[in-house]
Short mmCIF file of C-alpha atoms in Angstrom, two decimals:
data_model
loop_
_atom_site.label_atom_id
_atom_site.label_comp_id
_atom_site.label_asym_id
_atom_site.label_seq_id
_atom_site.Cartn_x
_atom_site.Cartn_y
_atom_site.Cartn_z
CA UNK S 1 -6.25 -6.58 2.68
CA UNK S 2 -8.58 -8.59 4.81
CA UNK S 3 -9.36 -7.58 8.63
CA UNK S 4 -8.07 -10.69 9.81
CA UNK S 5 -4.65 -10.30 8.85
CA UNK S 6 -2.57 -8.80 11.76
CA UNK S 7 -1.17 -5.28 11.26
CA UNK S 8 1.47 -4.07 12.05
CA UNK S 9 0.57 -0.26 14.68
CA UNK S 10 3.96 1.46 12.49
CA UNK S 11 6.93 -0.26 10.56
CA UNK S 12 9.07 -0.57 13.73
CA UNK S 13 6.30 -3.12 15.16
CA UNK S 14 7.99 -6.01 15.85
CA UNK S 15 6.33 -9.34 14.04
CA UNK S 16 7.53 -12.55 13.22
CA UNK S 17 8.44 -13.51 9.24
CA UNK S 18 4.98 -16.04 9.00
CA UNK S 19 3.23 -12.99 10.37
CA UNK S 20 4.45 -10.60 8.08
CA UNK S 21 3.27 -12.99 5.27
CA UNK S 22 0.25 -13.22 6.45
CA UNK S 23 -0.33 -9.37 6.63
CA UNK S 24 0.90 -8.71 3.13
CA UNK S 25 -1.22 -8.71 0.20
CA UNK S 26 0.01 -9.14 -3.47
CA UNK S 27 -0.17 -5.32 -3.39
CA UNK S 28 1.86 -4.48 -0.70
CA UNK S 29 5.42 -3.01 -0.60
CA UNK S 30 7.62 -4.03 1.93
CA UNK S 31 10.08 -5.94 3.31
CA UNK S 32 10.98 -7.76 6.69
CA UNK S 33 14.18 -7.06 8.09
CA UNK S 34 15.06 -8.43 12.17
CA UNK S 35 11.18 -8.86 12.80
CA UNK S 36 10.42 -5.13 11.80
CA UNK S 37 8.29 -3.96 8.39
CA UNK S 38 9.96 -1.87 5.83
CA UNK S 39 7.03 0.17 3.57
CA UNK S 40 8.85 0.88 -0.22
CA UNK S 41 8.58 4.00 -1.40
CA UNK S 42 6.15 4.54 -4.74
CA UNK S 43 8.67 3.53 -7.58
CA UNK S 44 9.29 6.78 -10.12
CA UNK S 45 8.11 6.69 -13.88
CA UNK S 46 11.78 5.78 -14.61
CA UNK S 47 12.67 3.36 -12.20
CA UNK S 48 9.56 1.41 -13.20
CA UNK S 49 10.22 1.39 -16.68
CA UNK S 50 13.77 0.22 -16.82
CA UNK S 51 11.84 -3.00 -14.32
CA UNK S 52 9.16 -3.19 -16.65
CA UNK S 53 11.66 -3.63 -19.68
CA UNK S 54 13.44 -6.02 -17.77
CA UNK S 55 10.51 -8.18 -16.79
CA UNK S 56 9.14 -8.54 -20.50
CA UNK S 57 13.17 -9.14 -22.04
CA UNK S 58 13.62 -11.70 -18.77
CA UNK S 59 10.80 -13.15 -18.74
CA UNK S 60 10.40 -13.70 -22.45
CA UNK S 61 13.76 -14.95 -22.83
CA UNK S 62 13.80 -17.69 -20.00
CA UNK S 63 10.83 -18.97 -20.84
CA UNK S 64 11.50 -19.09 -24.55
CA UNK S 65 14.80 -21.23 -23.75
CA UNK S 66 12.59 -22.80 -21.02
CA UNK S 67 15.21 -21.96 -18.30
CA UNK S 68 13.00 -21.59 -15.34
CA UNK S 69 10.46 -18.90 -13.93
CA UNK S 70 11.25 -14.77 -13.88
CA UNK S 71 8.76 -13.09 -10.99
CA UNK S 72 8.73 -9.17 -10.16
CA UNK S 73 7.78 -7.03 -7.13
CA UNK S 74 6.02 -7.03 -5.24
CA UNK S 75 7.20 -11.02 -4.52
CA UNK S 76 9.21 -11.90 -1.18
CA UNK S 77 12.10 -13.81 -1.23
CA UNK S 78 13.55 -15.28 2.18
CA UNK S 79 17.35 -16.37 1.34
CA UNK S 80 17.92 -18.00 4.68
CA UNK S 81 16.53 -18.52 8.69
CA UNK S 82 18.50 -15.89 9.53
CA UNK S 83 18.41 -13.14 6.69
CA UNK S 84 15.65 -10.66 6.02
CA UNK S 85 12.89 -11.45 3.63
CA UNK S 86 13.74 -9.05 0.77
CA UNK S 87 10.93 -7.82 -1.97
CA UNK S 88 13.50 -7.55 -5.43
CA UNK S 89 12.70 -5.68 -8.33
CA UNK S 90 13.00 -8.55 -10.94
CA UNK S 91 14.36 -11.84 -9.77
CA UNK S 92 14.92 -15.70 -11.64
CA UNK S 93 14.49 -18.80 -10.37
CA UNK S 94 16.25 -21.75 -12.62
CA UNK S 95 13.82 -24.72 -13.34
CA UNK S 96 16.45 -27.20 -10.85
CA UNK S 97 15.36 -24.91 -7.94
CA UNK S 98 11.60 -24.18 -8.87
CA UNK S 99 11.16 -25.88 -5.35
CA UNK S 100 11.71 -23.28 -3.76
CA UNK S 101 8.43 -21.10 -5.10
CA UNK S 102 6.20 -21.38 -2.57
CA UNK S 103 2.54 -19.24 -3.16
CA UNK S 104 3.60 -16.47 -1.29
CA UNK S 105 7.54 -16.35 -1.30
CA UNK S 106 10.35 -17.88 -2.76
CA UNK S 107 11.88 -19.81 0.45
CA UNK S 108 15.81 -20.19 -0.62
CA UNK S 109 17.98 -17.79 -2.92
CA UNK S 110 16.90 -16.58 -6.23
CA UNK S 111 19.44 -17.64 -9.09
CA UNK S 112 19.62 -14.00 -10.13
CA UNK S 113 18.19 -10.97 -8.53
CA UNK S 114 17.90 -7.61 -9.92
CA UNK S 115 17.33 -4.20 -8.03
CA UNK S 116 16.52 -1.08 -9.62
CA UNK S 117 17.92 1.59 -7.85
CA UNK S 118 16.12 4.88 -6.54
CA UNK S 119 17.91 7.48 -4.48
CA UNK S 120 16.23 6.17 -0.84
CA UNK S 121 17.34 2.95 -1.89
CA UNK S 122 21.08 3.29 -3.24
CA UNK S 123 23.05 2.66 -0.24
CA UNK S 124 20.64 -0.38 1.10
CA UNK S 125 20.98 -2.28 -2.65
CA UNK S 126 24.62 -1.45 -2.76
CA UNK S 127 25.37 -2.19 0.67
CA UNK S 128 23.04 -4.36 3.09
CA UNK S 129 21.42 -6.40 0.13
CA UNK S 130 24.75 -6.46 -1.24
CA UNK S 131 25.99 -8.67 1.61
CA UNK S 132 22.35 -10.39 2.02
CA UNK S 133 22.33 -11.54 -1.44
CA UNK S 134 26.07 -13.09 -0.61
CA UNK S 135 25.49 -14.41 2.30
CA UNK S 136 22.08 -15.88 1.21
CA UNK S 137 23.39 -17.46 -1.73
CA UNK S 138 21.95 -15.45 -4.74
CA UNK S 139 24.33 -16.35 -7.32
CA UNK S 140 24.06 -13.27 -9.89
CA UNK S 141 23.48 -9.79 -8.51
CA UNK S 142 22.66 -6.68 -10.92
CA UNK S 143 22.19 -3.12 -9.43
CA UNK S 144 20.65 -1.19 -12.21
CA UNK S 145 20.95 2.77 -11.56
CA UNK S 146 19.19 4.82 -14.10
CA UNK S 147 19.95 8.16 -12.22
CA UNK S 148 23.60 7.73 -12.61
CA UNK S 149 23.98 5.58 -15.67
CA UNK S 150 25.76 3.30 -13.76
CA UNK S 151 25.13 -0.71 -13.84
CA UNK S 152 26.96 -3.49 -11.70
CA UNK S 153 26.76 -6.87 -12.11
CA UNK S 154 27.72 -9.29 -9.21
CA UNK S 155 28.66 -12.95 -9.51
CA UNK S 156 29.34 -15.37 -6.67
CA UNK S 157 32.84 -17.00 -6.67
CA UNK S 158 33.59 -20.49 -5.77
CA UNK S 159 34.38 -18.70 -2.24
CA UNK S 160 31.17 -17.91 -1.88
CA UNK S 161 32.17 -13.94 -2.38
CA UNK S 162 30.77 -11.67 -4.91
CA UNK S 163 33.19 -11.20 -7.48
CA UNK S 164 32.28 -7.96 -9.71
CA UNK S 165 32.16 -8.34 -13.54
CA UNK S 166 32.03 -5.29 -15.97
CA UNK S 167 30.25 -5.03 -18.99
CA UNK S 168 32.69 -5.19 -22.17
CA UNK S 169 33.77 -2.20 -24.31
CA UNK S 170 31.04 -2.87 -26.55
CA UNK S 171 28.50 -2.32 -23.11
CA UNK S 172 27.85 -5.82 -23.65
CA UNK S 173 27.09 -7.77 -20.46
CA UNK S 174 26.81 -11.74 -20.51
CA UNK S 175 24.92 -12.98 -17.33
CA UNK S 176 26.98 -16.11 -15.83
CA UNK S 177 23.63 -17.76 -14.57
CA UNK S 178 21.07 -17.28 -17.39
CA UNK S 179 22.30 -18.97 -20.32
CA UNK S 180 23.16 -17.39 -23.32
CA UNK S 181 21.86 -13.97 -22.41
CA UNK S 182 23.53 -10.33 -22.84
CA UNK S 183 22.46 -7.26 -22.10
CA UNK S 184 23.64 -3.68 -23.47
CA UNK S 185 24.03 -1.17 -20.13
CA UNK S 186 22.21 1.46 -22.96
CA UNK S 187 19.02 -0.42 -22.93
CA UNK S 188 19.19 0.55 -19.29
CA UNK S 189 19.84 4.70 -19.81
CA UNK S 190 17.31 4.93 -22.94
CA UNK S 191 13.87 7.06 -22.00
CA UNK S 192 12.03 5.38 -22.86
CA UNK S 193 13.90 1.76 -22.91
CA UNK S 194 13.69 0.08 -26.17
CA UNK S 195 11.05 -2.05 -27.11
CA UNK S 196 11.56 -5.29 -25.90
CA UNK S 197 10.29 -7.29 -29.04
CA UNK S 198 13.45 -5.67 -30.40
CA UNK S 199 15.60 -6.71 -27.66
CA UNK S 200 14.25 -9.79 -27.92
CA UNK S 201 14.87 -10.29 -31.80
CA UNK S 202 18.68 -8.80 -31.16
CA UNK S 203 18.86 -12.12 -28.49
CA UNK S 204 17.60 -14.53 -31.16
CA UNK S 205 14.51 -15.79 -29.38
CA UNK S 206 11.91 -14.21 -31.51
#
């Protein structure tokens, strides 16, 4: 981090959003939320693998079908004026809205974001991104929750509300915003997750 970025004294400094920017580094964890800094927590082993599989299936996959761009943390994402600029785990930008990707942040809503949960972060993915990512415009939300097995999977009505989708009794899960793409909820729980050249193969891009 340079010494003539501004930093902030302790994450309740108050600093505007082009400040903030300017301060982070492609290293840093955090997020801006009503002018203050956030710090993330260090991910766990697990948490960072089920990401890690889900950037290399993702990222493969969309850009195999040519569908747009897949970026990971840490990457901001500002979803309106208003909102807070966020710092998702895995999120996809469809190749109509590649606009939006500016060098340091993606300046609009993400197509589909996904958060892997830790226990600090539960309530905020469930509950204040939650109604960020609906407000903002994100039109497929997945909270991914290794701990408890448990995976949720968020699609925005023509009401601009969240309406929650479950994966099929097979486990089977088929995103609404990347095309052609399912996802078994045990890829999630496996430790280690499978290898995503298998994945991959099981999707038909490989």
């Amino acid at each position: 981090m340079g010494v003539t970025q501004r930093q902030p004294q302790d994450e309740h400094t108050r600093i505007s959003y082009e400040d903030f920017l300017a301060w982070c580094d492609e290293d840093t964890l955090a997020e801006w939320v009503d002018g203050t800094v956030v710090m993330a927590s260090p991910a766990s082993r697990r948490h960072q693998a089920v990401s890690d599989f889900l950037l290399r299936v993702l990222g493969d996959y969309v850009e195999q079908r040519a569908l747009g761009q897949v970026i990971s943390a840490p990457f901001q994402m500002k979803t309106g004026p208003d909102l807070p600029g966020r710092e998702p785990d895995v999120l996809f930008v469809a190749t109509e809205h590649l606009g939006r990707l500016k060098d340091t942040y993606l300046d609009g809503p993400a197509d589909l974001v996904v958060e892997v949960v830790s226990p600090e972060s539960r309530l905020r993915d469930r509950g204040e991104k939650l109604a960020e990512y609906e407000s903002g415009g994100v039109r497929e939300y997945w909270v991914i929750d290794p701990e408890r097995e448990q995976a949720d999977f968020y699609v925005l009505g023509a009401d601009g509300r969240y309406e929650r989708r479950r994966a099929d009794v097979q486990g089977v899960y088929r995103s609404d915003v990347v095309a052609g793409l399912w996802i078994k909820e045990q890829w999630f729980w496996q430790d280690p997750p499978p290898k995503a050249l298998g994945v991959l193969r099981e999707l038909g891009v490989v």
